[in-house]
Short mmCIF file of C-alpha atoms in Angstrom, two decimals:
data_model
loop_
_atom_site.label_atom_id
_atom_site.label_comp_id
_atom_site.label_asym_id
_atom_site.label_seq_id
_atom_site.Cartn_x
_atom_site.Cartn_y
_atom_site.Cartn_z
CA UNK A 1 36.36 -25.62 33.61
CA UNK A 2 34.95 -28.82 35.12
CA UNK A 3 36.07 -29.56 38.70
CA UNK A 4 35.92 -32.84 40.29
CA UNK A 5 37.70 -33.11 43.83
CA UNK A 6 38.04 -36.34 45.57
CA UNK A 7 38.12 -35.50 49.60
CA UNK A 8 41.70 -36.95 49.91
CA UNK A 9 45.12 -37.86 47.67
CA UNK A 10 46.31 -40.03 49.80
CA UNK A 11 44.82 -42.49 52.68
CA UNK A 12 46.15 -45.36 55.02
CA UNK A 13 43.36 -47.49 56.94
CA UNK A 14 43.40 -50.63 58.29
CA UNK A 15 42.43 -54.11 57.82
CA UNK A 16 38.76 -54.29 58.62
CA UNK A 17 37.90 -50.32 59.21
CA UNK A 18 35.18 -49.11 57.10
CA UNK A 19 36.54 -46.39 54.59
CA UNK A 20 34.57 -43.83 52.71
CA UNK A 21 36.09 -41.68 49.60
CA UNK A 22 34.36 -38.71 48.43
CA UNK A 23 33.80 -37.30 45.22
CA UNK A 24 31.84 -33.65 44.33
CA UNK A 25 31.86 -31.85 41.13
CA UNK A 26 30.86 -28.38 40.37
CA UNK A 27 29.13 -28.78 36.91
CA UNK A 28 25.62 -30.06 37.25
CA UNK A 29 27.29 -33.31 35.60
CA UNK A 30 24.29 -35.93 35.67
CA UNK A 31 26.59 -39.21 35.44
CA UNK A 32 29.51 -40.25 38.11
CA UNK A 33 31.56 -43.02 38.22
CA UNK A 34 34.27 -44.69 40.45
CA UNK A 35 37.20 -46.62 38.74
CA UNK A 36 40.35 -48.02 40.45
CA UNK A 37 43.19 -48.30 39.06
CA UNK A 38 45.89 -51.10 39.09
CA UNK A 39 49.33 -51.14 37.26
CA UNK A 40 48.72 -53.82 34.31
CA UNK A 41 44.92 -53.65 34.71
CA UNK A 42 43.87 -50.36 33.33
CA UNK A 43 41.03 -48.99 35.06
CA UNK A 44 38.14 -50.90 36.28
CA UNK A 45 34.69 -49.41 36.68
CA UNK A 46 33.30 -50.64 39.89
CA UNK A 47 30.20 -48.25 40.22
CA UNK A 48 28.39 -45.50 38.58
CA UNK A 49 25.13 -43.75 38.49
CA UNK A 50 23.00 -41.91 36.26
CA UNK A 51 20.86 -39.72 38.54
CA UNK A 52 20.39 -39.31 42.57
CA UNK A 53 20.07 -42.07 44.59
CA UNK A 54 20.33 -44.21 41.45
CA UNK A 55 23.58 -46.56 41.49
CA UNK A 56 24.48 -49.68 39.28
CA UNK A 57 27.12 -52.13 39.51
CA UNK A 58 29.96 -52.07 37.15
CA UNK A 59 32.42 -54.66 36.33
CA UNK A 60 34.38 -55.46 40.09
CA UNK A 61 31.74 -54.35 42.42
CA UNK A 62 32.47 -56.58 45.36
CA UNK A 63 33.53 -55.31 48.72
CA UNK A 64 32.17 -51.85 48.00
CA UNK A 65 29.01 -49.77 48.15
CA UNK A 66 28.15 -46.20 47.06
CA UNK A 67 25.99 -43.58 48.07
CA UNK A 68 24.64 -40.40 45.69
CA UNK A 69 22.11 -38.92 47.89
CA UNK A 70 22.95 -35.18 46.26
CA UNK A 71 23.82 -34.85 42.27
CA UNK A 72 27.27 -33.08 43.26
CA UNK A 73 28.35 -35.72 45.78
CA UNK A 74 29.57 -39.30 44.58
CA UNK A 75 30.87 -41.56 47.66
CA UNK A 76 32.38 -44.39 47.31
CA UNK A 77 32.32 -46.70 50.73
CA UNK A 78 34.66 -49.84 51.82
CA UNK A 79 32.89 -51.69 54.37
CA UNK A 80 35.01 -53.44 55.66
CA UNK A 81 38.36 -52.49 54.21
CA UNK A 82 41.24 -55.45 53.08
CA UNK A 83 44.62 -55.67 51.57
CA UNK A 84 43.43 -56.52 47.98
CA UNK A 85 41.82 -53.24 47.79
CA UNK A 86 44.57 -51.02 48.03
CA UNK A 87 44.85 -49.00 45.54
CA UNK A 88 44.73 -45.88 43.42
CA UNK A 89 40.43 -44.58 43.16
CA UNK A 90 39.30 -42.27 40.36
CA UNK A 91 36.07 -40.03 40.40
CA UNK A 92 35.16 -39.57 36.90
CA UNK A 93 32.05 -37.36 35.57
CA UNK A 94 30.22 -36.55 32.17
CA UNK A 95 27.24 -34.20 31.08
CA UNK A 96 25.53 -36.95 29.37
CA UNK A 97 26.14 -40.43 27.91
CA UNK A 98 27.50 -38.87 24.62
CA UNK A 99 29.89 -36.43 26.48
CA UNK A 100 33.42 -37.33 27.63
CA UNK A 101 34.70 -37.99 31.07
CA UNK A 102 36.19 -35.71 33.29
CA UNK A 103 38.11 -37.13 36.22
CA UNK A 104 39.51 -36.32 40.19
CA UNK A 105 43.14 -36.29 40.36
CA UNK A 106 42.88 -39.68 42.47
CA UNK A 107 43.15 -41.02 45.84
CA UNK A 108 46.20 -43.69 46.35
CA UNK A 109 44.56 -45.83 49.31
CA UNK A 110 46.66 -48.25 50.91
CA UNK A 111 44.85 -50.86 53.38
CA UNK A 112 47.52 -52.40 56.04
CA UNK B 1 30.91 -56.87 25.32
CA UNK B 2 33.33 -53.74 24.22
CA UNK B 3 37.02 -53.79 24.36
CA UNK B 4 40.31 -51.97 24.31
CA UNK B 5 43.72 -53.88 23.48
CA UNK B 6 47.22 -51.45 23.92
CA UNK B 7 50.08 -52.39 22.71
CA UNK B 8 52.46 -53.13 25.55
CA UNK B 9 54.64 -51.45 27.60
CA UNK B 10 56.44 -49.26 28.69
CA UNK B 11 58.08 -47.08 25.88
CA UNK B 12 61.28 -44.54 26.28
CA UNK B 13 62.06 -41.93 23.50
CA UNK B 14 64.37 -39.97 23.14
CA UNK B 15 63.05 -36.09 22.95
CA UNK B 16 62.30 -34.94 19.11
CA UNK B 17 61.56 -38.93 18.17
CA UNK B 18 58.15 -39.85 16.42
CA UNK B 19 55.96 -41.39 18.61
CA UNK B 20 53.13 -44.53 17.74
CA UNK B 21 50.87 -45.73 20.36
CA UNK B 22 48.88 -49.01 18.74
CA UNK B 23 45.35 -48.82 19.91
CA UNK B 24 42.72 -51.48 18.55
CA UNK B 25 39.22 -51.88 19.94
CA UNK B 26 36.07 -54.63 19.59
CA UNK B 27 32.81 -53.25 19.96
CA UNK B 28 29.01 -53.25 18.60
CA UNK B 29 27.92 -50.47 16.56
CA UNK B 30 29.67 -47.34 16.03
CA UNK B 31 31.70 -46.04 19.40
CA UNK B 32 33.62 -42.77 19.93
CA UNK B 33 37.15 -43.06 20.90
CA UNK B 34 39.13 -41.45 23.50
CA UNK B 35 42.50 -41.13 24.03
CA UNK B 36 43.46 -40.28 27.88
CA UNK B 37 46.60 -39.15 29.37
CA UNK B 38 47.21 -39.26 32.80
CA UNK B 39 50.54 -37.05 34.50
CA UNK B 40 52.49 -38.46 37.65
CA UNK B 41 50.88 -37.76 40.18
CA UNK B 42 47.58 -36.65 38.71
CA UNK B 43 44.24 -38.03 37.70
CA UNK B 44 43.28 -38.54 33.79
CA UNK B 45 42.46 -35.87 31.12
CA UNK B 46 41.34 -36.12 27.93
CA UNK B 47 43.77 -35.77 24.97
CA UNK B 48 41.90 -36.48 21.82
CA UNK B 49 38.20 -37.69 20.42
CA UNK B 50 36.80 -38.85 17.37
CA UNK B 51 33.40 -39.62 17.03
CA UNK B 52 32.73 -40.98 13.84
CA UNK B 53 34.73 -43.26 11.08
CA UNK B 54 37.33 -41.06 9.30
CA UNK B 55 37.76 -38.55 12.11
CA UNK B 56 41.00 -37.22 13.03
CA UNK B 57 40.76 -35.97 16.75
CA UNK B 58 44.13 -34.06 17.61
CA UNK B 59 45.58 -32.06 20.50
CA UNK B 60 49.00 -30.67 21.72
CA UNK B 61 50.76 -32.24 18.51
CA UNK B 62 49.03 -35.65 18.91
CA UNK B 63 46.83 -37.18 16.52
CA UNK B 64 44.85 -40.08 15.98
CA UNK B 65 41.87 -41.37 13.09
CA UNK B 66 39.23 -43.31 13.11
CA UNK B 67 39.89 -46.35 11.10
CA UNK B 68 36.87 -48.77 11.40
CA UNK B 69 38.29 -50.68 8.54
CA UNK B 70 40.85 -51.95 10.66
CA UNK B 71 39.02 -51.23 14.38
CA UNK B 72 41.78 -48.90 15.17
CA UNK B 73 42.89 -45.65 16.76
CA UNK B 74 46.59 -45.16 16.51
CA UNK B 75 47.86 -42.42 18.61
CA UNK B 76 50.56 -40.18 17.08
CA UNK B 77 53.03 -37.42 17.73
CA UNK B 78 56.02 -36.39 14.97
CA UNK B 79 58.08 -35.01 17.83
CA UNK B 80 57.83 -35.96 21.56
CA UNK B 81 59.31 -33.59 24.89
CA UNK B 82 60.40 -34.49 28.02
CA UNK B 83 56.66 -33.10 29.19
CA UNK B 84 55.16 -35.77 27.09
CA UNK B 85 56.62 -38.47 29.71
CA UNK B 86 53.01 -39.66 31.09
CA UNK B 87 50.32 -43.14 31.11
CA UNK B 88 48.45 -42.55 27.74
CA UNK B 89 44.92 -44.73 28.10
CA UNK B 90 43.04 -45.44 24.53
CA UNK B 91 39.03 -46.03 25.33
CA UNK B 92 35.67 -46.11 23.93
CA UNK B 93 32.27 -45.71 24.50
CA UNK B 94 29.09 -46.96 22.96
CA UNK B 95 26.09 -44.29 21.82
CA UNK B 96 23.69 -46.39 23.37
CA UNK B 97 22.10 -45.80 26.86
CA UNK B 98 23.17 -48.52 29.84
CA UNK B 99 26.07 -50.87 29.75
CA UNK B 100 27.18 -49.61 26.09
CA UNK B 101 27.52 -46.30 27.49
CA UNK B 102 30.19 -46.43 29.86
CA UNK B 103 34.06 -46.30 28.98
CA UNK B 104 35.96 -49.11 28.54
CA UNK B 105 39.95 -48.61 28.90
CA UNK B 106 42.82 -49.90 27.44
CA UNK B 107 45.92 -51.12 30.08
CA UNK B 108 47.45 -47.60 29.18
CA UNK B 109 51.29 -47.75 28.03
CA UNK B 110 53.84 -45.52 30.23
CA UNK B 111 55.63 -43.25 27.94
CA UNK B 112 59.13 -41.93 28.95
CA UNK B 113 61.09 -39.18 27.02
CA UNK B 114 64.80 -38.57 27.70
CA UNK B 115 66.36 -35.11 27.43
#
């Protein structure tokens, strides 16, 4: 079975701190993503990359960064954390682009 | 650009009722479809797939086809349990490489079953 673990399930920072999730599979997946997920909204992609050290913006990118320097290891980084970004983070990976998703169980992040 | 429209929300069933989740989707091409479930507490898993027009994808007593005549990808179950209570998430995904290629979600619809 296909793991993905994100580092935390739940997380509290505050206003202005600089907040880092982590995401590592165990399945040689080649393509990671990071979606968050509001109540109403669905899930929103806001990054995802195909390869190491390859990244590309998805559809609500602002106010966050993200680093792949190992295939496993997907982090997601809030650099300078606010309010309007609390909320629930999913890892998600696949083989290839014709594969389906796989996904962490989540990390609930609340910013105060 | 690709999209997913849900029917709205939430819906509570009592156990042994038939369930329909309305799924309709806008897209280039041919896309596979996905339906997701996600537990409280948990992150999402996959349900069902169907990759082509005509295919049935099912799982766990839950169906769904392909209809491209009508762009749509019901989600189905002729007798629901109290362990079906969960967020059910219809998507899609394009064959082609780069923006086509990522999954684009529904709202999801909260399902509740009563004892």
């Amino acid at each position: 079975d296909v793991k993905v673990t994100q580092s935390s399930r739940y997380l509290v920072k505050r206003t202005g701190e600089k907040v880092f999730l982590e995401c590592v599979q165990d399945m040689d997946h080649e393509n990671m993503f990071w979606y968050r997920q509001d109540p109403g909204l669905g899930l929103r992609l806001i990054y995802f990359s195909y390869d190491v050290k390859m990244k590309e913006k998805g559809d609500i990118p602002e106010g966050y960064s993200v680093s792949r320097e190992k295939k496993e290891r997907f982090s997601l980084i809030l650099e300078s954390a606010s309010t309007n970004q609390t909320s629930m983070y999913l890892c998600a990976t696949e083989l290839a682009v014709y594969t389906e998703a796989f996904f962490g169980q989540g990390t609930r992040l609340t910013v105060v | 650009g690709n999209s997913v429209t849900q029917m709205e929300g939430p819906v509570t069933l009592s156990e042994e009722a038939f369930l329909t989740i309305n799924c309709t989707y806008t897209a280039t091409g041919y896309p596979s479809l996905f339906w997701y479930v996600q537990y409280p507490g948990e992150g999402l898993q996959l349900l069902l797939k169907a990759t082509k027009a005509d295919d049935k994808g099912s799982n766990k007593g839950f169906e769904a086809t392909y209809r491209k005549e009508t762009t749509s990808f019901h989600l189905e179950k002729g007798s629901v349990q109290v362990s079906d209570s969960a967020v059910y998430f219809c998507a899609l995904k394009g064959l082609s490489t780069g923006a086509n290629s990522k999954l684009t979600f529904g709202k999801g619809i909260t399902l509740s079953v009563r004892p």
